[in-house]
PDB file of C-alpha atoms in Angstrom:
ATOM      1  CA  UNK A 547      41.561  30.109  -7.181  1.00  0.00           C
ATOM      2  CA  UNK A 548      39.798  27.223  -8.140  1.00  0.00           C
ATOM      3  CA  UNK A 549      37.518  26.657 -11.238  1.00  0.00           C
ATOM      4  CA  UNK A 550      33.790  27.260 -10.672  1.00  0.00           C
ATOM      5  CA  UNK A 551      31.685  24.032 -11.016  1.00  0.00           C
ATOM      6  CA  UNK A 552      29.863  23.408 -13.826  1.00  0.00           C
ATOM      7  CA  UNK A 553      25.891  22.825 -13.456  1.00  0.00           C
ATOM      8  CA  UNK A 554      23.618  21.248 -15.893  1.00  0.00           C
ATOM      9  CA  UNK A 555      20.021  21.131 -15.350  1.00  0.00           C
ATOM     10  CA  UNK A 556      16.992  19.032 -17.074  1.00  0.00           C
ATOM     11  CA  UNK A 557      13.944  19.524 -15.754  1.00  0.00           C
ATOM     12  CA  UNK A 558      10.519  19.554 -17.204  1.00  0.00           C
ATOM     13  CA  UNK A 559       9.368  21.819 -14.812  1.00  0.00           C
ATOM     14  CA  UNK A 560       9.873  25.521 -15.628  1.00  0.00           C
ATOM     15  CA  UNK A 561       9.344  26.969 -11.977  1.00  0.00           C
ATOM     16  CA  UNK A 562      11.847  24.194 -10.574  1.00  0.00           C
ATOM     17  CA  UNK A 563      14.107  24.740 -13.836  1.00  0.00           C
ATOM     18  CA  UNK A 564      14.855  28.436 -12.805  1.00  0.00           C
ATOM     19  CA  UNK A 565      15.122  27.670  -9.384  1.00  0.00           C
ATOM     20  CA  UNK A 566      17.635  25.738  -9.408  1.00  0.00           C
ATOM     21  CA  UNK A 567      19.175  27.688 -11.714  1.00  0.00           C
ATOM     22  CA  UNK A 568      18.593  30.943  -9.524  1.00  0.00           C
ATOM     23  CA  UNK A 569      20.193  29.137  -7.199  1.00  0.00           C
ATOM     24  CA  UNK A 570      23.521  27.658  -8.195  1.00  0.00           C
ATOM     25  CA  UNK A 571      23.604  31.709 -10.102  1.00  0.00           C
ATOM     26  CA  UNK A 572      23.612  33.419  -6.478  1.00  0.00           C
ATOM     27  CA  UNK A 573      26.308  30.691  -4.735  1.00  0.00           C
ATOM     28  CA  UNK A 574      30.257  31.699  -5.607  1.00  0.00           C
ATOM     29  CA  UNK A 575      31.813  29.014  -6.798  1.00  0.00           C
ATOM     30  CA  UNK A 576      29.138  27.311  -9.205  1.00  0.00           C
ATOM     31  CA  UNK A 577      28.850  28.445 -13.000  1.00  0.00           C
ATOM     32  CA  UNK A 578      25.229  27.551 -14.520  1.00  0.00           C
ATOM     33  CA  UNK A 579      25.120  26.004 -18.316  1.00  0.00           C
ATOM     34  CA  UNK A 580      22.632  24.983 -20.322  1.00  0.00           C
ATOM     35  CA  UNK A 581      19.369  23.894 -18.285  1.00  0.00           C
ATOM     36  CA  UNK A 582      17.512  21.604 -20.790  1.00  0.00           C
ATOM     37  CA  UNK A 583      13.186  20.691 -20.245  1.00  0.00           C
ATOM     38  CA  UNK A 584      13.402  17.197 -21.880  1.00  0.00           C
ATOM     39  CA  UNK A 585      15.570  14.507 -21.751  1.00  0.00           C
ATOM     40  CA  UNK A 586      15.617  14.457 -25.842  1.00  0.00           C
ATOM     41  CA  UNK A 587      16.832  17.611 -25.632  1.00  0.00           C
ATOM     42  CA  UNK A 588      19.298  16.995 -22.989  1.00  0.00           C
ATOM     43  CA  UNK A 589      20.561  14.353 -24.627  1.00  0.00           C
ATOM     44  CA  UNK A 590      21.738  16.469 -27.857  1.00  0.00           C
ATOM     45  CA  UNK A 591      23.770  19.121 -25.478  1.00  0.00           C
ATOM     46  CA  UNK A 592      25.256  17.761 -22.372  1.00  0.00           C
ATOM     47  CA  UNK A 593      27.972  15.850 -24.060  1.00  0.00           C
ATOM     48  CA  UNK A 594      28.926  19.164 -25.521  1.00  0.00           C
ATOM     49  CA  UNK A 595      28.114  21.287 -21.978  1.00  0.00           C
ATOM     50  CA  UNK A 596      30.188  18.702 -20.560  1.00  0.00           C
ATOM     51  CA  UNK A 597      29.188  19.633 -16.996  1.00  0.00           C
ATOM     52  CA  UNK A 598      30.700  18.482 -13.955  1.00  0.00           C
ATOM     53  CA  UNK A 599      27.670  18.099 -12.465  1.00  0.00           C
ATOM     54  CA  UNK A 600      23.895  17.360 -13.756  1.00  0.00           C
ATOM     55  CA  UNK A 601      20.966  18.077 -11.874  1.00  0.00           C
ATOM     56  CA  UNK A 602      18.408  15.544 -13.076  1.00  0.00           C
ATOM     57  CA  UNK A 603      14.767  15.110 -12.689  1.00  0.00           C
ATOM     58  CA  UNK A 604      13.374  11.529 -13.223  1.00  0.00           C
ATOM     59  CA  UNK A 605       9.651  12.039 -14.518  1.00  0.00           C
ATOM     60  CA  UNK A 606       9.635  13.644 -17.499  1.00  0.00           C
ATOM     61  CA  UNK A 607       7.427  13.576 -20.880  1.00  0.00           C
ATOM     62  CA  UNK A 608       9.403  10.982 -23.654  1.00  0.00           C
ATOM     63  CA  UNK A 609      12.708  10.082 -21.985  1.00  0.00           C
ATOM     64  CA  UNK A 610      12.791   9.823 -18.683  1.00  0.00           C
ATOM     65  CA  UNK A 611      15.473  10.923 -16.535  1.00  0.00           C
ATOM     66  CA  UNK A 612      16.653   7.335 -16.084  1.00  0.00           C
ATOM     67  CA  UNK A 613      17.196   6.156 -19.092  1.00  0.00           C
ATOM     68  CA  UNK A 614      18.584  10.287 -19.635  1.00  0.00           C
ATOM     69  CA  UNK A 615      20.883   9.088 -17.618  1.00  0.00           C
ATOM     70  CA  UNK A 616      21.732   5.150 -18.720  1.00  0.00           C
ATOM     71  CA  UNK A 617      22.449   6.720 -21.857  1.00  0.00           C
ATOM     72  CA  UNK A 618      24.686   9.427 -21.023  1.00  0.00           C
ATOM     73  CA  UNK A 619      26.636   8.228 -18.340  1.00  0.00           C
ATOM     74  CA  UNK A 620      29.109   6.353 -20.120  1.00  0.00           C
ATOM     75  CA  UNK A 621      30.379   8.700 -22.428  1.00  0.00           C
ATOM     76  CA  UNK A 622      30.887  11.217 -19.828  1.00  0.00           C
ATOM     77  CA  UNK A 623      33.051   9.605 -17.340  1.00  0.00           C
ATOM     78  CA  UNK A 624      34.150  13.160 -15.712  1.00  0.00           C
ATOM     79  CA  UNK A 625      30.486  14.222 -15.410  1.00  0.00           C
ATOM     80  CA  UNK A 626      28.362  13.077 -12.114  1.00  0.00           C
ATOM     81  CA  UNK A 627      24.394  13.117 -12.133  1.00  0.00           C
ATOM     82  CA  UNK A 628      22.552  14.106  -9.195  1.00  0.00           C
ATOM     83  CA  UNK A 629      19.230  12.990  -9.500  1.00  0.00           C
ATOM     84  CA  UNK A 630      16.330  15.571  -8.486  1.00  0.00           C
ATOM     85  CA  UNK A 631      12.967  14.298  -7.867  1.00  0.00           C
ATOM     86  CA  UNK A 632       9.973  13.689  -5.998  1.00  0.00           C
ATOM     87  CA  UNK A 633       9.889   9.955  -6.033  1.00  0.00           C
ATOM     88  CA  UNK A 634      11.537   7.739  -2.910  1.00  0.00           C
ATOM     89  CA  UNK A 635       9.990   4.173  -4.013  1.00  0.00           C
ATOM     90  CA  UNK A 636      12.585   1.827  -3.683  1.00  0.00           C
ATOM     91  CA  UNK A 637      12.656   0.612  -7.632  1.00  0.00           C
ATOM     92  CA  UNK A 638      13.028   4.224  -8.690  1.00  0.00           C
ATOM     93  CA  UNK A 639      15.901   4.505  -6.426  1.00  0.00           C
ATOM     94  CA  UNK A 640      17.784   1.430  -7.474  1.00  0.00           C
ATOM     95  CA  UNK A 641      17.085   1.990 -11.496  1.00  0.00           C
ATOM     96  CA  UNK A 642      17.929   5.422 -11.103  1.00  0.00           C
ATOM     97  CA  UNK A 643      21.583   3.729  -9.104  1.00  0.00           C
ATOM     98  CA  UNK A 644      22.154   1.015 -11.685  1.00  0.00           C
ATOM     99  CA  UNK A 645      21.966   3.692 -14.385  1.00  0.00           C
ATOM    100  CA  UNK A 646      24.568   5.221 -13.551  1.00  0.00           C
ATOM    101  CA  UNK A 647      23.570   8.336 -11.095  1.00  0.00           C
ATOM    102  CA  UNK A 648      25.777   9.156  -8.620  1.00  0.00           C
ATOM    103  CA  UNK A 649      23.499  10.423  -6.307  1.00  0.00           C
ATOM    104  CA  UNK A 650      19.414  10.986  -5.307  1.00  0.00           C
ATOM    105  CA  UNK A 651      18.345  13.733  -3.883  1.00  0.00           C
ATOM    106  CA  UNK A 652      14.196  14.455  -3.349  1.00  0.00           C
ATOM    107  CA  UNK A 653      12.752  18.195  -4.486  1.00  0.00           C
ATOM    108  CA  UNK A 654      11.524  18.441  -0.863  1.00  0.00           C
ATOM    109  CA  UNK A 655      14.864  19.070   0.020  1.00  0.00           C
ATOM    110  CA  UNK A 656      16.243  23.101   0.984  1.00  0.00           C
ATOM    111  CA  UNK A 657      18.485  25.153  -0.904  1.00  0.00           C
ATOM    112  CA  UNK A 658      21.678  24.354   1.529  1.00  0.00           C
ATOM    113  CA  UNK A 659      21.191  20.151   1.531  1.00  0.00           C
ATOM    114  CA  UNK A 660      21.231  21.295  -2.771  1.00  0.00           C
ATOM    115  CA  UNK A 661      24.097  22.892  -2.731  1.00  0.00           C
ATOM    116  CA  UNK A 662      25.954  20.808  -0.004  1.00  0.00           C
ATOM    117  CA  UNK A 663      24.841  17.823  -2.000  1.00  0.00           C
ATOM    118  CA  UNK A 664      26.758  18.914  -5.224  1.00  0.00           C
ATOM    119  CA  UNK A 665      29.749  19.968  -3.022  1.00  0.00           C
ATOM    120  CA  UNK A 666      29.767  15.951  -1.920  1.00  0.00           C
ATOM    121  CA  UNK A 667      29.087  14.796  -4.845  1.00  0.00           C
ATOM    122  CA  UNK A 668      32.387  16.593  -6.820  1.00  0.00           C
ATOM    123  CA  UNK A 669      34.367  15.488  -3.566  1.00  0.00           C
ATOM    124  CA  UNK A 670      33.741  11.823  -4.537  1.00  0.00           C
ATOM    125  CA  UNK A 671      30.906  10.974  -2.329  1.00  0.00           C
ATOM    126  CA  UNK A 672      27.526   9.419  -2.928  1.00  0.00           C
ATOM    127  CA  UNK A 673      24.769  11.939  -1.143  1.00  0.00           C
ATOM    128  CA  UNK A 674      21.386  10.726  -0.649  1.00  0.00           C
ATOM    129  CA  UNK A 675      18.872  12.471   0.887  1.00  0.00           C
ATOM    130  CA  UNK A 676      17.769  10.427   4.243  1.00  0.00           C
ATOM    131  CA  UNK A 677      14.832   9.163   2.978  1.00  0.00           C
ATOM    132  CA  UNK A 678      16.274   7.360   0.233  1.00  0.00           C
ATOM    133  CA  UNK A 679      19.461   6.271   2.462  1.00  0.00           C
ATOM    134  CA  UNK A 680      16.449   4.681   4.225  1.00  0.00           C
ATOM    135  CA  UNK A 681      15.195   2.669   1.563  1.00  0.00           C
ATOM    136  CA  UNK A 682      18.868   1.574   0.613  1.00  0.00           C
ATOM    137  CA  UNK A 683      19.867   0.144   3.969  1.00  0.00           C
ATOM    138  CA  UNK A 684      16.331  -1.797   4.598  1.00  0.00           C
ATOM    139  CA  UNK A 685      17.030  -3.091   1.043  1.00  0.00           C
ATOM    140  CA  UNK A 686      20.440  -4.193   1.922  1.00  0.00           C
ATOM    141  CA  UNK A 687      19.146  -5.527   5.268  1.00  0.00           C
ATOM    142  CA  UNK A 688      16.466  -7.418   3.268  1.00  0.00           C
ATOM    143  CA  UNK A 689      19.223  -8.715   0.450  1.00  0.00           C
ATOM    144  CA  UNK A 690      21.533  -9.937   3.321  1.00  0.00           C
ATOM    145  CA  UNK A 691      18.745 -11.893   5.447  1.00  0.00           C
ATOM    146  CA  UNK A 692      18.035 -13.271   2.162  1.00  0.00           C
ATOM    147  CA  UNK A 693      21.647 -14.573   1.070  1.00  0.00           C
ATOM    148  CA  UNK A 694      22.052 -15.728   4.605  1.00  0.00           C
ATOM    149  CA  UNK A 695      19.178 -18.092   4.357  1.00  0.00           C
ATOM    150  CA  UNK A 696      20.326 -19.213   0.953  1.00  0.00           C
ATOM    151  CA  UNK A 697      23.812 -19.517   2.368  1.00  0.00           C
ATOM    152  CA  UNK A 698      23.001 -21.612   5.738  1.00  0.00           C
ATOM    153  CA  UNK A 699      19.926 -23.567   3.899  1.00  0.00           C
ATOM    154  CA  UNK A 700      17.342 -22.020   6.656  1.00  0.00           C
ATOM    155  CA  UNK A 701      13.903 -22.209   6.025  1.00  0.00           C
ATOM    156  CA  UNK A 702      11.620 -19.061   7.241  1.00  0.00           C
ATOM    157  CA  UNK A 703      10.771 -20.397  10.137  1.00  0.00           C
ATOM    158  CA  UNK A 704      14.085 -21.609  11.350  1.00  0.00           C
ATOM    159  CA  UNK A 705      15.343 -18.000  10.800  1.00  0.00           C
ATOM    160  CA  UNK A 706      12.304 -16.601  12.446  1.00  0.00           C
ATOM    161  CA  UNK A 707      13.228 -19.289  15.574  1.00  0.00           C
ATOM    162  CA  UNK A 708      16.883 -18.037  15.167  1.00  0.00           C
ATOM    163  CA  UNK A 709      15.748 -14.411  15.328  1.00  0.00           C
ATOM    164  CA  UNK A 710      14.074 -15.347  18.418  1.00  0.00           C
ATOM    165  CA  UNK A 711      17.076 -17.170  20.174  1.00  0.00           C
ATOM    166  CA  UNK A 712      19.077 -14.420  19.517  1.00  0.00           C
ATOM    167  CA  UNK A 713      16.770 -12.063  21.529  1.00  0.00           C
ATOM    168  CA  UNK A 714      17.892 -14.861  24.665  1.00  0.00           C
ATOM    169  CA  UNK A 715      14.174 -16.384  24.649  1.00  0.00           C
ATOM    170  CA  UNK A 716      14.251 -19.742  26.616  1.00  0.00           C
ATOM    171  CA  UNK A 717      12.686 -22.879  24.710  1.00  0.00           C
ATOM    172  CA  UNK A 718       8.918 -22.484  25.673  1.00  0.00           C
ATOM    173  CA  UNK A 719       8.490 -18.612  25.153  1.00  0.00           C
ATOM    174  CA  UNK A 720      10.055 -19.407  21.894  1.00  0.00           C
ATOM    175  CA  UNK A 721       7.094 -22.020  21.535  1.00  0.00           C
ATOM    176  CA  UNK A 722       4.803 -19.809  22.956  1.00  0.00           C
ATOM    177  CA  UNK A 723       5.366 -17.050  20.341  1.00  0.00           C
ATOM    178  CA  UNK A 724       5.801 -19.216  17.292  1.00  0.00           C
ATOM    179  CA  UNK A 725       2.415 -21.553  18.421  1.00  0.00           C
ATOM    180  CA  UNK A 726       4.426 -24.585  18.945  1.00  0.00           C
ATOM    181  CA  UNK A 727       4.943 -26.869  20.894  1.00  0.00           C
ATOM    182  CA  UNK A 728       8.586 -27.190  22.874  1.00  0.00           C
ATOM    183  CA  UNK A 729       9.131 -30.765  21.440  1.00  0.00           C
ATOM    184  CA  UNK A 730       8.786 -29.627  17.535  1.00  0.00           C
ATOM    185  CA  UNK A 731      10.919 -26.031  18.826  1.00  0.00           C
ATOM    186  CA  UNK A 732      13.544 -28.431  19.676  1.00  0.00           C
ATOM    187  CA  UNK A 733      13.195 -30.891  16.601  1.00  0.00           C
ATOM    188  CA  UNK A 734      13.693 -27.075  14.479  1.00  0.00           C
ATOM    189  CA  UNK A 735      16.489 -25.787  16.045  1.00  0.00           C
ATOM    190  CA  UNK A 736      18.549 -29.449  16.338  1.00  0.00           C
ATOM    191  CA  UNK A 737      17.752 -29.603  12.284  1.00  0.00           C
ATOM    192  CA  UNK A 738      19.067 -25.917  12.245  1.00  0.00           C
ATOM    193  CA  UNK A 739      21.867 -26.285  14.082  1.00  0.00           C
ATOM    194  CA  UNK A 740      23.221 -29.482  11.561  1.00  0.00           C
ATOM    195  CA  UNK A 741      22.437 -26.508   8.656  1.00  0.00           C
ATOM    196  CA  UNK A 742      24.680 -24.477  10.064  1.00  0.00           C
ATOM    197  CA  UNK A 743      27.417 -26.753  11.321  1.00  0.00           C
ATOM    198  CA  UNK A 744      27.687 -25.203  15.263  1.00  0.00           C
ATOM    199  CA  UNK A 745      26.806 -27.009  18.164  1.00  0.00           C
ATOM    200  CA  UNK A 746      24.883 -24.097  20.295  1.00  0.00           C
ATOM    201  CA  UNK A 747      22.727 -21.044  20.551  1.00  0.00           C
ATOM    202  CA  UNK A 748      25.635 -19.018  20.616  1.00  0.00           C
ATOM    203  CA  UNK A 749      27.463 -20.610  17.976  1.00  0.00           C
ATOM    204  CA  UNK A 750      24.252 -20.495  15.838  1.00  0.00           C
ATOM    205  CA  UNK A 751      24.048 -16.693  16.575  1.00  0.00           C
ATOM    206  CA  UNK A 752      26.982 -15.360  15.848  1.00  0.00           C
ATOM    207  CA  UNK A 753      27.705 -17.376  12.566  1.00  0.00           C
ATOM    208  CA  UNK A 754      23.957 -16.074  11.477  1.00  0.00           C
ATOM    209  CA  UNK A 755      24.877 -12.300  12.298  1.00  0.00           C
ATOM    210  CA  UNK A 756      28.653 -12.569  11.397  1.00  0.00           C
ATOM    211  CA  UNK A 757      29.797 -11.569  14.823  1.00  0.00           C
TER     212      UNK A 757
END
């Protein structure tokens, strides 16, 4: 038989704080530690709990979960942090990734996507709830655009034209959209297509889109 895994909790909140607790208690295969309400606190007695997994809330009074976590997470290489919160905004997400969380996972969230969340998380994976996997892949969407204009040298507007070529427009609806008129469409897309080194629409298209 296996060995249980080990929960930590911090959370401010003391209805949420024995939830969770009340929860990872009733499931076999969990064992509950210490579940601290501050991150000062929390800071003192996980690296002795040493965990394998830490439930842990973002917003809390004095240190937040965060920086909880910025500070912990190297000195506990075998220990993963879920974090448990209410917030989705983008920044949240990506400070709470860079500090070293291993997951984010949003209170709204039922007592099975928990549990099933922790089960990922000690089999190496990354859970999110889908909200937040949202954010991440319009973020990455947003990143790559952006390198790919740096890379080719496109302005705005030739990627918006290139956008529009790719959708199989013809030369005056592309005008028509973009308020143009066909003779500056065609000066844009003959100065984008020396950017980009290609000699067509389809050459332009799938070096943009890395088909």
């Amino acid at each position: 038989m296996s060995d249980p895994i080990r929960i930590g909790i911090v959370e401010d909140e003391p209805n949420i704080r024995s939830m969770l607790s009340e929860l990872f208690a009733a499931e076999p295969g969990f064992a509950v530690g210490k579940a601290y309400k501050n991150g000062e606190q929390a800071l003192q007695g996980l690296p002795n709990d040493a965990p394998d997994v830490v439930l842990m809330d973002i917003s809390m009074p004095g240190i937040s979960g965060i920086e909880c976590v910025r500070q912990l997470a190297p000195g506990m290489p075998d220990t993963q942090f879920l974090m448990f919160t209410m917030h989705e905004e983008d920044e949240r997400v990506f400070q709470a990734l860079r500090s070293g969380a291993n997951g984010y996972l949003l209170k709204s969230s039922t007592p099975d996507e928990i549990i099933n969340a922790v089960h990922e998380l000690v089999q190496g994976g990354a859970p999110m709830s889908m909200q937040v996997a949202r954010h991440v892949i319009v973020h990455f969407r947003e990143t790559t655009a952006s390198a790919d204009l740096k890379e080719h040298g496109l302005s705005k507007r030739e990627s918006e034209l290139l956008e529009l070529l790719a959708q199989g427009l013809l030369y005056k609806e592309i005008a028509d959209r973009m308020g143009l008129g066909i003779g500056t469409v065609k000066q844009h897309i003959h100065r984008m297509y020396g950017k980009m080194h290609v000699q067509n629409r389809t050459e332009a298209v799938n070096r943009y889109f890395g088909r």
